[in-house]
Tab-separated table of C-alpha atoms in Angstrom:
chain	number	residue	atom	x	y	z
N	1	MET	CA	16.724	-2.064	-21.654
N	2	ARG	CA	19.846	-0.695	-19.936
N	3	GLY	CA	19.516	-0.960	-16.154
N	4	THR	CA	16.975	-3.776	-16.375
N	5	PRO	CA	17.970	-6.983	-14.508
N	6	GLY	CA	18.805	-9.964	-16.706
N	7	ALA	CA	15.919	-12.034	-15.365
N	8	ALA	CA	13.506	-9.221	-16.175
N	9	ARG	CA	14.903	-8.904	-19.707
N	10	ALA	CA	14.362	-12.603	-20.288
N	11	TYR	CA	10.861	-12.385	-18.858
N	12	ILE	CA	9.961	-9.408	-21.069
N	13	LEU	CA	11.446	-11.130	-24.122
N	14	CYS	CA	9.319	-14.213	-23.475
N	15	ALA	CA	6.224	-12.005	-23.182
N	16	VAL	CA	7.056	-10.230	-26.451
N	17	VAL	CA	7.606	-13.522	-28.278
N	18	GLY	CA	4.358	-14.899	-26.850
N	19	ALA	CA	2.421	-11.800	-27.929
N	20	ALA	CA	3.915	-11.928	-31.431
N	21	PHE	CA	3.038	-15.604	-31.750
N	22	CYS	CA	-0.561	-14.863	-30.693
N	23	ALA	CA	-0.851	-12.069	-33.277
N	24	LEU	CA	0.547	-14.080	-36.222
N	25	PRO	CA	-2.811	-15.510	-37.409
N	26	ALA	CA	-4.209	-11.993	-37.875
N	27	LEU	CA	-1.215	-10.998	-40.001
N	28	SER	CA	-1.297	-14.032	-42.273
N	29	PRO	CA	-2.725	-13.620	-45.823
N	30	GLY	CA	-6.404	-14.441	-46.153
N	31	ALA	CA	-7.062	-14.207	-42.429
N	32	GLY	CA	-9.991	-11.888	-42.994
N	33	THR	CA	-8.923	-9.598	-40.145
N	34	PRO	CA	-11.370	-6.679	-39.688
N	35	TRP	CA	-8.687	-4.037	-40.051
N	36	GLY	CA	-11.152	-1.163	-39.982
N	37	THR	CA	-12.488	-2.053	-36.529
N	38	LEU	CA	-9.032	-3.003	-35.288
N	39	GLY	CA	-7.488	0.256	-36.526
N	40	LEU	CA	-10.220	2.428	-35.037
N	41	LEU	CA	-10.046	0.717	-31.645
N	42	ALA	CA	-6.246	0.921	-31.632
N	43	ALA	CA	-6.386	4.616	-32.567
N	44	LEU	CA	-8.881	5.329	-29.794
N	45	TYR	CA	-6.799	3.508	-27.220
N	46	THR	CA	-3.653	5.315	-28.369
N	47	ALA	CA	-5.438	8.663	-28.130
N	48	CYS	CA	-6.515	7.841	-24.586
N	49	GLU	CA	-2.957	6.946	-23.640
N	50	LEU	CA	-1.597	10.130	-25.199
N	51	VAL	CA	-3.923	12.180	-22.999
N	52	GLY	CA	-1.747	11.092	-20.089
N	53	ARG	CA	1.323	12.604	-21.761
N	54	CYS	CA	-0.369	15.958	-22.342
N	55	ARG	CA	0.334	18.446	-19.562
N	56	ALA	CA	-3.067	20.027	-19.956
N	57	PHE	CA	-4.724	16.717	-18.982
N	58	GLY	CA	-2.185	14.343	-17.534
N	59	GLY	CA	-0.948	16.855	-15.002
N	60	SER	CA	-4.332	17.146	-13.325
N	61	VAL	CA	-5.700	13.697	-14.120
N	62	PRO	CA	-3.138	10.870	-13.984
N	63	VAL	CA	-4.202	8.652	-16.868
N	64	THR	CA	-2.843	5.111	-16.923
N	65	ALA	CA	-3.489	2.066	-19.051
N	66	GLY	CA	-6.086	0.890	-16.548
N	67	SER	CA	-8.140	4.028	-17.044
N	68	PHE	CA	-9.392	2.791	-20.413
N	69	PHE	CA	-9.459	-0.980	-20.050
N	70	PRO	CA	-13.103	-0.938	-21.271
N	71	LEU	CA	-11.713	-0.200	-24.745
N	72	LEU	CA	-9.487	-3.248	-24.586
N	73	LEU	CA	-12.312	-5.443	-23.348
N	74	ALA	CA	-14.567	-4.087	-26.089
N	75	ALA	CA	-11.852	-5.177	-28.523
N	76	ALA	CA	-11.923	-8.657	-26.936
N	77	PHE	CA	-15.681	-8.767	-27.567
N	78	LEU	CA	-15.628	-7.350	-31.111
N	79	LEU	CA	-12.512	-8.895	-32.679
N	80	PRO	CA	-11.067	-12.358	-33.226
N	81	PRO	CA	-8.421	-13.166	-30.576
N	82	SER	CA	-5.417	-12.732	-32.887
N	83	ALA	CA	-6.671	-9.289	-33.936
N	84	ALA	CA	-7.600	-8.213	-30.387
N	85	VAL	CA	-3.968	-8.856	-29.378
N	86	LEU	CA	-2.845	-5.925	-31.552
N	87	VAL	CA	-5.211	-3.249	-30.235
N	88	ALA	CA	-3.237	-2.282	-27.117
N	89	VAL	CA	0.232	-2.319	-28.695
N	90	PRO	CA	0.437	1.199	-30.240
N	91	GLY	CA	-1.094	2.873	-27.196
N	92	ALA	CA	1.132	1.029	-24.738
N	93	LEU	CA	4.244	1.936	-26.732
N	94	ALA	CA	3.198	5.595	-26.912
N	95	GLY	CA	1.826	5.965	-23.370
N	96	ARG	CA	3.271	7.800	-20.423
N	97	VAL	CA	5.989	6.204	-18.310
N	98	ASP	CA	6.717	7.699	-14.895
N	99	ARG	CA	9.921	5.848	-14.049
N	100	PRO	CA	12.973	4.678	-16.001
N	101	PRO	CA	13.863	2.610	-17.930
N	102	ALA	CA	11.123	3.986	-20.191
N	103	ALA	CA	11.806	1.753	-23.186
N	104	ALA	CA	11.708	-1.466	-21.168
N	105	ARG	CA	8.530	-0.407	-19.388
N	106	ARG	CA	6.754	0.461	-22.646
N	107	VAL	CA	7.755	-2.781	-24.332
N	108	TRP	CA	6.717	-4.760	-21.292
N	109	ARG	CA	3.371	-2.992	-21.036
N	110	ALA	CA	2.634	-3.595	-24.718
N	111	ALA	CA	3.446	-7.307	-24.449
N	112	GLN	CA	1.543	-7.697	-21.173
N	113	LEU	CA	-1.627	-6.054	-22.469
N	114	ALA	CA	-1.431	-7.930	-25.759
N	115	LEU	CA	-1.276	-11.281	-23.960
N	116	THR	CA	-4.012	-10.280	-21.529
N	117	VAL	CA	-6.430	-9.066	-24.212
N	118	GLY	CA	-5.673	-12.141	-26.316
N	119	ALA	CA	-6.443	-14.487	-23.405
N	120	ALA	CA	-9.652	-12.591	-22.675
N	121	SER	CA	-10.755	-12.725	-26.305
N	122	TRP	CA	-10.055	-16.464	-26.577
N	123	THR	CA	-12.116	-17.046	-23.438
N	124	TYR	CA	-14.976	-14.982	-24.824
N	125	THR	CA	-14.886	-16.863	-28.146
N	126	LEU	CA	-14.702	-20.310	-26.554
N	127	LEU	CA	-17.735	-19.535	-24.374
N	128	GLY	CA	-19.799	-18.474	-27.372
N	129	GLY	CA	-19.712	-14.781	-26.544
N	130	PRO	CA	-19.922	-13.546	-30.177
N	131	THR	CA	-23.119	-15.568	-30.648
N	132	THR	CA	-24.788	-14.090	-27.553
N	133	LEU	CA	-23.796	-10.640	-28.814
N	134	GLY	CA	-25.742	-11.205	-32.024
N	135	GLY	CA	-23.133	-12.700	-34.324
N	136	ALA	CA	-21.573	-10.653	-37.094
N	137	SER	CA	-24.736	-8.898	-38.205
N	138	VAL	CA	-24.991	-5.155	-37.651
N	139	GLY	CA	-27.895	-4.038	-35.471
N	140	ALA	CA	-28.418	-7.479	-33.911
N	141	VAL	CA	-29.865	-7.501	-30.401
N	142	PRO	CA	-27.680	-9.152	-27.733
N	143	ASP	CA	-29.108	-12.192	-25.980
N	144	LEU	CA	-29.446	-10.834	-22.442
N	145	PRO	CA	-28.955	-11.923	-19.724
N	146	TYR	CA	-27.053	-14.863	-21.247
N	147	ALA	CA	-24.567	-12.480	-22.846
N	148	LEU	CA	-23.392	-11.534	-19.349
N	149	LEU	CA	-22.045	-15.012	-18.569
N	150	PRO	CA	-19.166	-15.034	-21.084
N	151	VAL	CA	-18.524	-11.368	-20.281
N	152	CYS	CA	-18.024	-12.126	-16.583
N	153	ALA	CA	-15.778	-15.091	-17.383
N	154	THR	CA	-13.776	-12.886	-19.738
N	155	ALA	CA	-13.343	-10.271	-16.994
N	156	LEU	CA	-12.106	-12.967	-14.602
N	157	VAL	CA	-9.546	-14.278	-17.115
N	158	PHE	CA	-8.473	-10.720	-17.960
N	159	SER	CA	-7.887	-10.013	-14.259
N	160	LEU	CA	-6.063	-13.275	-13.533
N	161	VAL	CA	-3.745	-13.078	-16.547
N	162	LEU	CA	-2.908	-9.438	-15.857
N	163	ALA	CA	-2.206	-10.216	-12.186
N	164	ALA	CA	-0.077	-13.253	-13.085
N	165	LEU	CA	2.041	-11.204	-15.481
N	166	ASP	CA	2.321	-8.352	-12.972
N	167	GLY	CA	3.539	-10.733	-10.281
N	168	GLY	CA	6.168	-12.122	-12.625
N	169	ILE	CA	7.603	-8.700	-13.418
N	170	LEU	CA	7.620	-7.782	-9.719
N	171	ALA	CA	9.626	-10.916	-8.948
N	172	THR	CA	12.117	-10.467	-11.802
N	173	ALA	CA	12.480	-6.688	-12.164
N	174	GLU	CA	11.699	-5.406	-8.653
N	175	ARG	CA	13.180	-8.507	-6.936
N	176	VAL	CA	10.087	-8.959	-4.762
N	177	ALA	CA	10.113	-12.320	-2.971
N	178	VAL	CA	8.252	-14.944	-4.979
N	179	GLU	CA	5.900	-15.737	-2.106
N	180	HIS	CA	4.878	-12.064	-1.955
N	181	ALA	CA	4.903	-11.111	-5.649
N	182	TRP	CA	1.342	-12.286	-6.395
N	183	ARG	CA	-0.151	-11.733	-2.960
N	184	GLY	CA	-3.432	-9.837	-3.164
N	185	LEU	CA	-3.163	-8.926	-6.865
N	186	PRO	CA	-6.173	-10.895	-8.189
N	187	ALA	CA	-8.402	-10.028	-5.236
N	188	ARG	CA	-7.817	-6.307	-5.697
N	189	SER	CA	-8.413	-6.315	-9.444
N	190	VAL	CA	-11.343	-8.655	-10.132
N	191	GLY	CA	-14.007	-6.168	-9.036
N	192	PRO	CA	-12.745	-3.194	-11.085
N	193	HIS	CA	-12.170	-5.387	-14.138
N	194	LEU	CA	-15.711	-6.726	-13.919
N	195	VAL	CA	-16.962	-3.129	-14.091
N	196	HIS	CA	-14.610	-2.480	-17.019
N	197	ALA	CA	-15.985	-5.546	-18.785
N	198	LEU	CA	-19.579	-4.376	-18.410
N	199	ALA	CA	-18.595	-0.978	-19.825
N	200	GLY	CA	-16.785	-2.779	-22.634
N	201	LEU	CA	-19.935	-4.781	-23.351
N	202	MET	CA	-21.902	-1.535	-23.595
N	203	MET	CA	-19.348	-0.226	-26.083
N	204	ALA	CA	-19.493	-3.415	-28.131
N	205	VAL	CA	-23.301	-3.375	-28.266
N	206	LEU	CA	-23.385	0.288	-29.330
N	207	TRP	CA	-20.553	-0.308	-31.807
N	208	ARG	CA	-22.553	-2.995	-33.602
N	209	SER	CA	-25.854	-1.149	-33.363
N	210	SER	CA	-27.365	0.866	-36.182
N	211	TYR	CA	-25.803	4.007	-34.659
N	212	GLY	CA	-22.295	2.773	-35.426
N	213	PRO	CA	-18.882	3.142	-33.730
N	214	LEU	CA	-19.260	6.819	-32.869
N	215	SER	CA	-22.091	6.016	-30.449
N	216	ALA	CA	-19.741	3.705	-28.554
N	217	LEU	CA	-17.580	6.686	-27.635
N	218	VAL	CA	-20.341	7.898	-25.315
N	219	VAL	CA	-19.185	5.221	-22.861
N	220	LEU	CA	-15.724	6.797	-22.653
N	221	LEU	CA	-16.946	10.024	-21.073
N	222	PRO	CA	-18.320	8.513	-17.828
N	223	MET	CA	-15.260	6.245	-17.669
N	224	TYR	CA	-12.971	9.262	-17.915
N	225	ILE	CA	-14.974	11.064	-15.217
N	226	SER	CA	-14.758	8.053	-12.911
N	227	CYS	CA	-11.028	7.917	-13.632
N	228	TRP	CA	-10.746	11.573	-12.637
N	229	VAL	CA	-12.629	11.031	-9.364
N	230	PHE	CA	-10.534	7.967	-8.563
N	231	ALA	CA	-7.348	9.928	-9.324
N	232	GLN	CA	-8.376	12.741	-6.988
N	233	TYR	CA	-8.912	10.226	-4.203
N	234	HIS	CA	-5.438	8.789	-4.720
N	235	ARG	CA	-3.951	12.267	-4.972
N	236	GLY	CA	-5.425	13.127	-1.574
N	237	HIS	CA	-4.206	9.822	-0.147
N	238	ALA	CA	-0.704	10.537	-1.461
N	239	ALA	CA	-0.815	13.955	0.190
N	240	HIS	CA	-1.694	12.264	3.504
N	241	ARG	CA	1.286	9.933	3.192
N	242	ALA	CA	3.573	12.825	2.284
N	243	THR	CA	2.437	14.742	5.377
N	244	ILE	CA	3.173	11.775	7.617
N	245	ARG	CA	6.507	11.110	5.925
N	246	ALA	CA	7.584	14.736	6.470
N	247	LEU	CA	6.689	14.602	10.172
N	248	VAL	CA	8.526	11.309	10.684
N	249	GLN	CA	11.618	12.588	8.875
N	250	ALA	CA	11.611	15.668	11.086
N	251	VAL	CA	11.538	13.455	14.191
N	252	ASP	CA	14.315	11.225	12.830
N	253	ILE	CA	16.511	14.235	12.103
N	254	LYS	CA	15.987	15.614	15.601
N	255	ASP	CA	16.655	12.316	17.381
N	256	GLY	CA	18.742	9.966	15.258
N	257	TYR	CA	18.657	7.311	17.997
N	258	THR	CA	15.108	6.370	17.007
N	259	ARG	CA	15.582	6.331	13.227
N	260	GLY	CA	13.312	3.684	11.702
N	261	HIS	CA	11.504	3.077	14.984
N	262	SER	CA	8.341	4.900	13.915
N	263	GLU	CA	7.844	2.826	10.764
N	264	ARG	CA	8.369	-0.417	12.666
N	265	VAL	CA	5.865	0.554	15.352
N	266	GLY	CA	3.389	1.363	12.579
N	267	ARG	CA	3.989	-2.052	11.032
N	268	ALA	CA	3.609	-3.882	14.353
N	269	SER	CA	0.431	-1.907	15.096
N	270	GLU	CA	-0.980	-2.994	11.743
N	271	LEU	CA	-0.179	-6.640	12.528
N	272	ILE	CA	-2.129	-6.356	15.772
N	273	ALA	CA	-5.028	-4.626	14.008
N	274	ARG	CA	-5.270	-7.386	11.392
N	275	GLU	CA	-5.275	-10.028	14.083
N	276	LEU	CA	-8.076	-8.178	15.876
N	277	GLY	CA	-10.088	-8.061	12.644
N	278	MET	CA	-10.300	-4.278	12.389
N	279	GLU	CA	-11.798	-2.648	9.311
N	280	GLU	CA	-9.359	-1.451	6.657
N	281	SER	CA	-10.051	2.229	7.343
N	282	ARG	CA	-9.343	1.839	11.081
N	283	MET	CA	-6.332	-0.312	10.322
N	284	GLU	CA	-4.797	2.454	8.234
N	285	ALA	CA	-5.537	5.042	10.927
N	286	LEU	CA	-3.860	2.774	13.478
N	287	ARG	CA	-0.786	2.403	11.274
N	288	PHE	CA	-0.615	6.202	11.057
N	289	ALA	CA	-0.887	6.343	14.856
N	290	GLY	CA	2.021	3.945	15.240
N	291	ILE	CA	4.144	5.883	12.783
N	292	LEU	CA	3.408	9.248	14.424
N	293	HIS	CA	3.323	8.208	18.082
N	294	ASP	CA	6.597	10.033	18.823
N	295	VAL	CA	5.954	13.159	16.777
N	296	GLY	CA	5.730	15.130	20.036
N	297	LYS	CA	9.500	14.849	20.375
N	298	LEU	CA	9.615	17.812	18.003
N	299	GLY	CA	8.531	19.896	21.006
N	300	VAL	CA	11.203	18.488	23.332
N	301	PRO	CA	14.495	20.437	23.496
N	302	THR	CA	17.202	18.729	21.442
N	303	ARG	CA	19.682	18.944	24.320
N	304	VAL	CA	17.330	16.784	26.413
N	305	LEU	CA	16.739	14.231	23.658
N	306	ARG	CA	20.455	13.845	22.968
N	307	LYS	CA	21.722	14.039	26.524
N	308	ASP	CA	24.152	11.197	27.261
N	309	GLY	CA	23.925	11.217	31.044
N	310	PRO	CA	20.963	10.601	33.357
N	311	LEU	CA	17.993	12.950	33.212
N	312	THR	CA	17.162	15.295	36.030
N	313	PRO	CA	13.574	15.177	37.405
N	314	ASP	CA	12.782	18.383	35.499
N	315	GLU	CA	14.134	16.922	32.248
N	316	ARG	CA	12.115	13.771	32.779
N	317	ARG	CA	8.972	15.861	33.200
N	318	VAL	CA	9.773	17.583	29.903
N	319	ILE	CA	10.200	14.189	28.206
N	320	GLU	CA	6.848	13.045	29.578
N	321	LEU	CA	5.157	15.991	27.885
N	322	HIS	CA	5.915	14.645	24.399
N	323	PRO	CA	2.550	12.798	24.029
N	324	GLU	CA	0.737	16.089	24.676
N	325	TYR	CA	3.025	17.933	22.288
N	326	GLY	CA	2.315	15.289	19.667
N	327	HIS	CA	-1.428	15.585	20.147
N	328	GLU	CA	-1.215	19.353	19.672
N	329	ILE	CA	0.955	18.996	16.552
N	330	VAL	CA	-1.543	16.714	14.786
N	331	ARG	CA	-4.725	18.299	16.184
N	332	GLY	CA	-5.499	20.077	12.901
N	333	ILE	CA	-4.830	17.064	10.641
N	334	GLY	CA	-8.361	15.808	10.091
N	335	PHE	CA	-7.616	12.475	8.413
N	336	LEU	CA	-5.727	11.163	11.468
N	337	ASP	CA	-9.006	10.807	13.384
N	338	GLU	CA	-8.548	8.092	16.070
N	339	ALA	CA	-4.774	8.262	15.676
N	340	ARG	CA	-4.689	11.446	17.774
N	341	ALA	CA	-5.913	9.575	20.858
N	342	ALA	CA	-3.164	6.972	20.435
N	343	ILE	CA	-0.498	9.663	20.134
N	344	LEU	CA	-1.740	11.259	23.377
N	345	HIS	CA	-2.205	8.100	25.455
N	346	HIS	CA	0.327	5.515	24.214
N	347	HIS	CA	2.331	5.797	27.459
N	348	GLU	CA	-0.653	5.093	29.721
N	349	ARG	CA	-0.523	1.784	31.592
N	350	LEU	CA	-3.363	-0.576	32.320
N	351	ASP	CA	-2.805	-0.224	36.080
N	352	GLY	CA	-2.975	3.597	35.913
N	353	SER	CA	0.740	4.219	36.550
N	354	GLY	CA	1.455	5.688	33.098
N	355	TYR	CA	1.365	9.225	31.763
N	356	PRO	CA	0.276	11.892	30.843
N	357	TYR	CA	-3.096	11.438	32.636
N	358	GLY	CA	-2.763	8.170	34.561
N	359	LEU	CA	-5.654	6.490	32.749
N	360	SER	CA	-6.318	2.830	33.516
N	361	GLY	CA	-8.120	-0.155	32.009
N	362	ASP	CA	-10.699	0.510	29.326
N	363	ARG	CA	-10.411	4.255	29.867
N	364	ILE	CA	-7.286	4.040	27.712
N	365	PRO	CA	-8.349	4.298	24.026
N	366	GLU	CA	-8.069	1.073	22.034
N	367	PHE	CA	-5.589	2.546	19.567
N	368	ALA	CA	-3.331	3.675	22.413
N	369	ARG	CA	-3.332	0.170	23.911
N	370	VAL	CA	-2.294	-1.264	20.550
N	371	VAL	CA	0.491	1.268	19.976
N	372	ALA	CA	1.806	0.777	23.529
N	373	VAL	CA	2.396	-2.926	22.843
N	374	ALA	CA	3.900	-2.281	19.391
N	375	ASP	CA	6.165	0.434	20.825
N	376	ALA	CA	7.474	-1.750	23.634
N	377	PHE	CA	7.983	-4.701	21.287
N	378	ASP	CA	10.127	-2.683	18.894
N	379	ALA	CA	12.068	-1.122	21.778
N	380	MET	CA	13.085	-4.585	22.945
N	381	THR	CA	13.844	-6.159	19.573
N	382	SER	CA	15.794	-3.243	18.052
N	383	THR	CA	19.552	-3.044	18.427
N	384	ARG	CA	20.565	-0.017	20.451
N	385	SER	CA	23.832	1.832	20.661
N	386	TYR	CA	24.907	-0.087	23.766
N	387	ARG	CA	23.301	-3.552	23.409
N	388	ARG	CA	21.884	-6.013	20.935
N	389	GLY	CA	18.139	-6.315	20.533
N	390	ARG	CA	16.364	-9.193	22.208
N	391	PRO	CA	15.156	-12.159	20.146
N	392	VAL	CA	11.501	-11.921	19.195
N	393	PRO	CA	10.402	-14.846	21.446
N	394	ALA	CA	12.089	-13.230	24.460
N	395	ALA	CA	10.405	-9.903	23.752
N	396	VAL	CA	7.016	-11.594	23.448
N	397	GLU	CA	7.528	-13.392	26.775
N	398	GLU	CA	8.357	-10.064	28.433
N	399	LEU	CA	5.204	-8.520	26.999
N	400	LYS	CA	3.182	-11.439	28.360
N	401	ARG	CA	4.791	-11.010	31.783
N	402	CYS	CA	3.677	-7.368	31.858
N	403	ALA	CA	0.222	-8.036	30.388
N	404	GLY	CA	-2.541	-7.004	32.753
N	405	SER	CA	-0.391	-4.464	34.599
N	406	HIS	CA	1.305	-2.451	31.847
N	407	PHE	CA	-0.339	-3.752	28.665
N	408	ASP	CA	-3.731	-4.947	27.483
N	409	PRO	CA	-3.535	-8.788	27.420
N	410	ARG	CA	-5.750	-8.892	24.306
N	411	MET	CA	-3.282	-6.750	22.360
N	412	VAL	CA	-0.330	-8.813	23.555
N	413	ARG	CA	-2.057	-12.046	22.451
N	414	ALA	CA	-2.893	-10.485	19.075
N	415	LEU	CA	0.732	-9.503	18.483
N	416	ALA	CA	1.999	-12.928	19.560
N	417	ASN	CA	-0.448	-14.688	17.217
N	418	ALA	CA	0.412	-12.339	14.343
N	419	LEU	CA	4.136	-12.945	14.830
N	420	ASP	CA	3.576	-16.708	14.846
N	421	ARG	CA	1.681	-16.394	11.577
N	422	HIS	CA	3.732	-13.774	9.714
N	423	GLY	CA	7.067	-13.519	11.511
N	424	TRP	CA	8.960	-10.282	12.044
N	425	SER	CA	11.763	-8.776	9.991
N	426	ALA	CA	13.314	-5.622	11.418
N	427	SER	CA	16.531	-3.986	10.283
N	428	ALA	CA	19.281	-5.564	12.333
N	429	GLY	CA	21.464	-2.483	11.993
N	430	THR	CA	18.909	-0.011	13.279
N	431	VAL	CA	20.052	1.825	16.373
N	432	THR	CA	17.255	3.169	18.561
N	433	SER	CA	17.216	4.910	21.873
N	434	GLY	CA	17.228	3.167	25.209
N	435	GLU	CA	14.164	4.598	26.826
N	436	GLU	CA	12.873	3.052	29.955
N	437	ALA	CA	9.496	4.642	29.449
N	438	THR	CA	8.334	1.883	27.162
N	439	GLY	CA	6.638	0.457	30.216
N	440	LEU	CA	9.013	-2.476	30.687
N	441	PRO	CA	11.413	-2.619	33.630
N	442	ARG	CA	14.926	-2.780	32.222
N	443	PRO	CA	16.916	-5.859	33.286
N	444	ARG	CA	20.108	-4.878	35.096
N	445	ALA	CA	22.262	-6.760	32.598
N	446	GLU	CA	21.049	-4.475	29.830
N	447	ALA	CA	21.554	-1.157	31.572
N	448	ARG	CA	24.025	1.155	29.874
N	449	PRO	CA	26.743	2.044	32.407
N	450	PRO	CA	27.006	5.853	32.530
N	451	ALA	CA	30.459	7.356	32.826
N	452	ASP	CA	29.751	8.799	36.284
N	453	GLY	CA	28.425	5.547	37.697
N	454	THR	CA	24.921	6.873	38.340
N	455	PRO	CA	21.894	4.781	37.318
N	456	GLU	CA	20.889	5.007	33.680
N	457	ARG	CA	18.495	7.818	32.914
N	458	PRO	CA	14.927	6.633	32.439
N	459	GLY	CA	13.779	8.713	29.578
N	460	ARG	CA	15.146	8.861	26.083
N	461	ALA	CA	11.898	9.796	24.421
N	462	ARG	CA	9.988	6.998	22.830
């Protein structure tokens, strides 16, 4: 438990005590616990968990506790609640842990799953699930479709209890804000757990059929295959994020003035997308566009990016090539899709006075119009090396003033509404560049006075 916050230790201890209390009836003399079924289910679950620790399997297919939840739900359907509590414990204690502290994570996972399976089994029992499954007799035919009602309720309770416990550990161990710890957890898990419950029902029916427990193992094969497919999807998604992270880090290293700017533009772009009601897939592509909008700076000479004095006309022309450089850099990255257009056109203006092609109005791609607003907003609200960032309300008013000429009014309204609803938290210590090419005329009071008295250069690359 070393390294675990005190609040998390107390939370885990309460979960362990609760799980032990739930399991006590099964351990008492004369309880009539079906140890054979319990032991076989626990052994199967442990074997599934150990697959994740084997390099031959776990290295290519990340196996987690969720991969074999149908086994736990089958235990909730086949065993009394106090016995079902014990099924997940050995496997959770023996399973793979990817991050320290390993001991605390294993103990927590065992207690969490024990409580979750126990709650699911109690729900199933209270709703008469064992009766609809055919009672205790071997080979009994389940009462379909009525058997599905307690199964669905059990899946819902399983999902809600698991999400509630997950939110608690996020708040105590990861120090996630309480108002955010549970956000979205039940909604994301109910669907998958319903599928797990139906698979668990299939296992329970086969288990109690004349073919016996071995026939129930047939269900595990398609579940493992689906786990493998799901893992490959997430592996590819992780590779996409790693690619983007590497590009952003390269930009940050080359121009330290804009460190953190890319991530904030991606976040602001996502806020606008949500307000516009975009689909999740487009929303993610737009976030990628915001994060990578300045990747073309990798093609701009470092001496130009880091120049302290005003830019010459030739240097400004080089700076204004960075959208085209960025488009060429990401041209071969297929998953970026619409993001490429935003990278190329995020400096276009609605009145046609932007660059690189002087597009106007609806000829500017939608993603580019979103990123342009997000980019300008972060430029104004971030603290720079020579001045403090503007307050969010002042930045929004400036965006509204330039809406219709520089920016799409619909995107500006979407950002303003999103900020009213969700607020904005940017790192106060972030120092970004002072580029004038955000599309907003710089107030004289904010201009950085160059040493030679000439006007401030207009183009630290954004």
